[in-house]
XYZ file of C-alpha atoms in Angstrom:
156
model
C -9.164 19.566 -3.438
C -12.429 17.786 -4.022
C -13.630 14.624 -2.378
C -14.992 11.720 -4.419
C -18.516 12.702 -3.377
C -17.886 16.248 -4.640
C -16.722 14.939 -8.008
C -19.869 12.871 -8.543
C -22.186 15.632 -7.349
C -23.953 17.479 -10.179
C -24.287 20.584 -8.025
C -20.544 20.726 -7.282
C -19.625 20.082 -10.907
C -22.010 22.806 -12.048
C -20.361 25.279 -9.635
C -16.893 24.307 -10.862
C -17.827 24.607 -14.541
C -19.419 28.009 -13.936
C -16.061 29.284 -12.637
C -14.262 28.286 -15.848
C -13.980 30.499 -18.895
C -15.314 29.247 -22.232
C -11.979 27.786 -23.408
C -11.457 26.002 -20.083
C -15.002 24.626 -20.237
C -14.365 23.234 -23.734
C -11.142 21.554 -22.584
C -12.859 20.253 -19.438
C -15.678 18.618 -21.408
C -13.261 17.174 -24.003
C -11.141 15.673 -21.230
C -14.201 14.237 -19.477
C -15.313 12.722 -22.786
C -11.825 11.295 -23.396
C -11.705 9.732 -19.909
C -15.200 8.298 -20.409
C -14.178 6.737 -23.745
C -11.027 5.232 -22.186
C -13.066 3.720 -19.363
C -15.605 2.274 -21.801
C -12.802 0.785 -23.937
C -11.248 -0.784 -20.850
C -14.602 -2.240 -19.767
C -15.205 -3.687 -23.238
C -11.705 -5.202 -23.345
C -12.239 -6.821 -19.927
C -15.636 -8.119 -21.037
C -14.128 -9.625 -24.218
C -11.291 -11.178 -22.220
C -13.713 -12.705 -19.704
C -15.894 -14.063 -22.506
C -12.840 -15.625 -24.181
C -11.792 -17.234 -20.885
C -15.304 -18.521 -20.334
C -15.380 -19.992 -23.842
C -12.029 -21.738 -23.320
C -13.179 -23.062 -19.946
C -16.285 -24.478 -21.622
C -14.074 -26.158 -24.241
C -11.953 -27.722 -21.479
C -15.110 -28.910 -19.678
C -16.413 -30.428 -22.905
C -13.110 -32.234 -23.523
C -13.005 -33.459 -19.906
C -16.494 -34.869 -20.338
C -15.468 -36.631 -23.563
C -12.456 -38.166 -21.778
C -14.462 -39.004 -18.630
C -12.073 -36.964 -16.444
C -13.113 -35.728 -13.014
C -11.980 -32.336 -11.733
C -9.520 -34.035 -9.381
C -8.020 -36.140 -12.189
C -7.646 -33.085 -14.420
C -5.967 -31.097 -11.636
C -3.582 -33.984 -11.003
C -2.745 -34.310 -14.723
C -1.945 -30.626 -15.212
C -0.037 -30.447 -11.905
C -2.035 -27.589 -10.413
C -1.077 -26.614 -6.867
C -4.397 -26.554 -5.019
C -2.931 -25.462 -1.686
C -3.395 -21.785 -2.573
C -6.894 -22.036 -4.039
C -9.368 -19.727 -2.352
C -6.640 -17.546 -0.878
C -6.306 -13.904 -1.957
C -3.575 -13.071 -4.439
C -0.584 -11.300 -2.951
C 1.511 -8.901 -4.999
C 5.112 -9.779 -4.128
C 6.294 -6.402 -5.436
C 4.382 -4.507 -2.757
C 5.890 -4.464 0.719
C 3.539 -5.813 3.357
C 4.332 -2.980 5.724
C 5.352 0.563 5.018
C 8.878 1.181 6.196
C 9.044 4.153 8.486
C 11.983 6.360 9.224
C 13.895 5.480 12.372
C 12.896 7.506 15.398
C 15.763 9.687 16.505
C 17.016 9.171 20.046
C 16.560 11.906 22.628
C 18.712 10.476 25.403
C 22.112 8.837 25.678
C 23.948 7.194 28.547
C 27.471 5.797 28.532
C 28.103 2.692 30.630
C 31.520 1.004 30.675
C 32.559 2.855 27.512
C 29.472 1.730 25.577
C 26.843 4.282 24.529
C 23.147 3.475 24.835
C 20.503 5.556 23.096
C 16.793 5.904 23.873
C 14.007 7.655 21.957
C 12.005 8.424 25.071
C 9.141 6.283 23.853
C 7.541 3.542 25.840
C 6.270 3.277 29.359
C 9.649 2.441 30.881
C 13.206 3.518 30.179
C 15.793 0.889 29.203
C 17.401 -0.860 32.170
C 20.757 0.868 31.627
C 19.139 4.100 32.799
C 18.504 2.443 36.163
C 15.622 3.469 38.391
C 15.559 7.068 37.190
C 12.213 8.582 36.266
C 11.632 9.984 32.780
C 11.952 13.502 34.177
C 15.362 12.748 35.715
C 16.537 11.145 32.483
C 15.397 14.213 30.514
C 17.518 16.468 32.720
C 20.645 14.307 33.016
C 20.904 12.467 29.700
C 19.437 14.701 26.980
C 21.358 14.081 23.771
C 23.418 16.900 22.241
C 23.378 17.793 18.536
C 26.903 16.418 18.120
C 25.930 13.093 19.713
C 22.807 12.950 17.541
C 24.904 13.531 14.403
C 27.231 10.720 15.503
C 24.233 8.421 16.026
C 22.867 9.297 12.565
C 26.198 8.465 10.922
C 26.321 5.062 12.604
C 22.657 4.131 12.112
C 21.695 5.355 8.635
């Protein structure tokens, strides 16, 4: 795969195009031209949209001046919530953190009929494992495949 720098490098593009046969080169250049046209159309549409917004904003300013309205009065009249002004927009459809898969436990201990699981991560073992070192826990409480399957059923 190519990096962004490779894709904008004339030397790299020349090497890639030289490896293509004539038909592939024709398709490559047509596709590049098509992408370029789409990008230009998008830029023009954005420019037109921004110009239209600017024109409407100028009309509002002109009307505000005619009515002797201050910015604060206008904001109050239209009921604009100013508490979020200047803050970045947040897309509510995008989770703020990527959800990761649960880490599977490596050790299990049963105390008073209740099973406790531990992944083996962290500096210290859970208190139910007592004062045992990690090495002792690895020897005595390693989880079996059957116990791991049971844990998966109950936790997924």
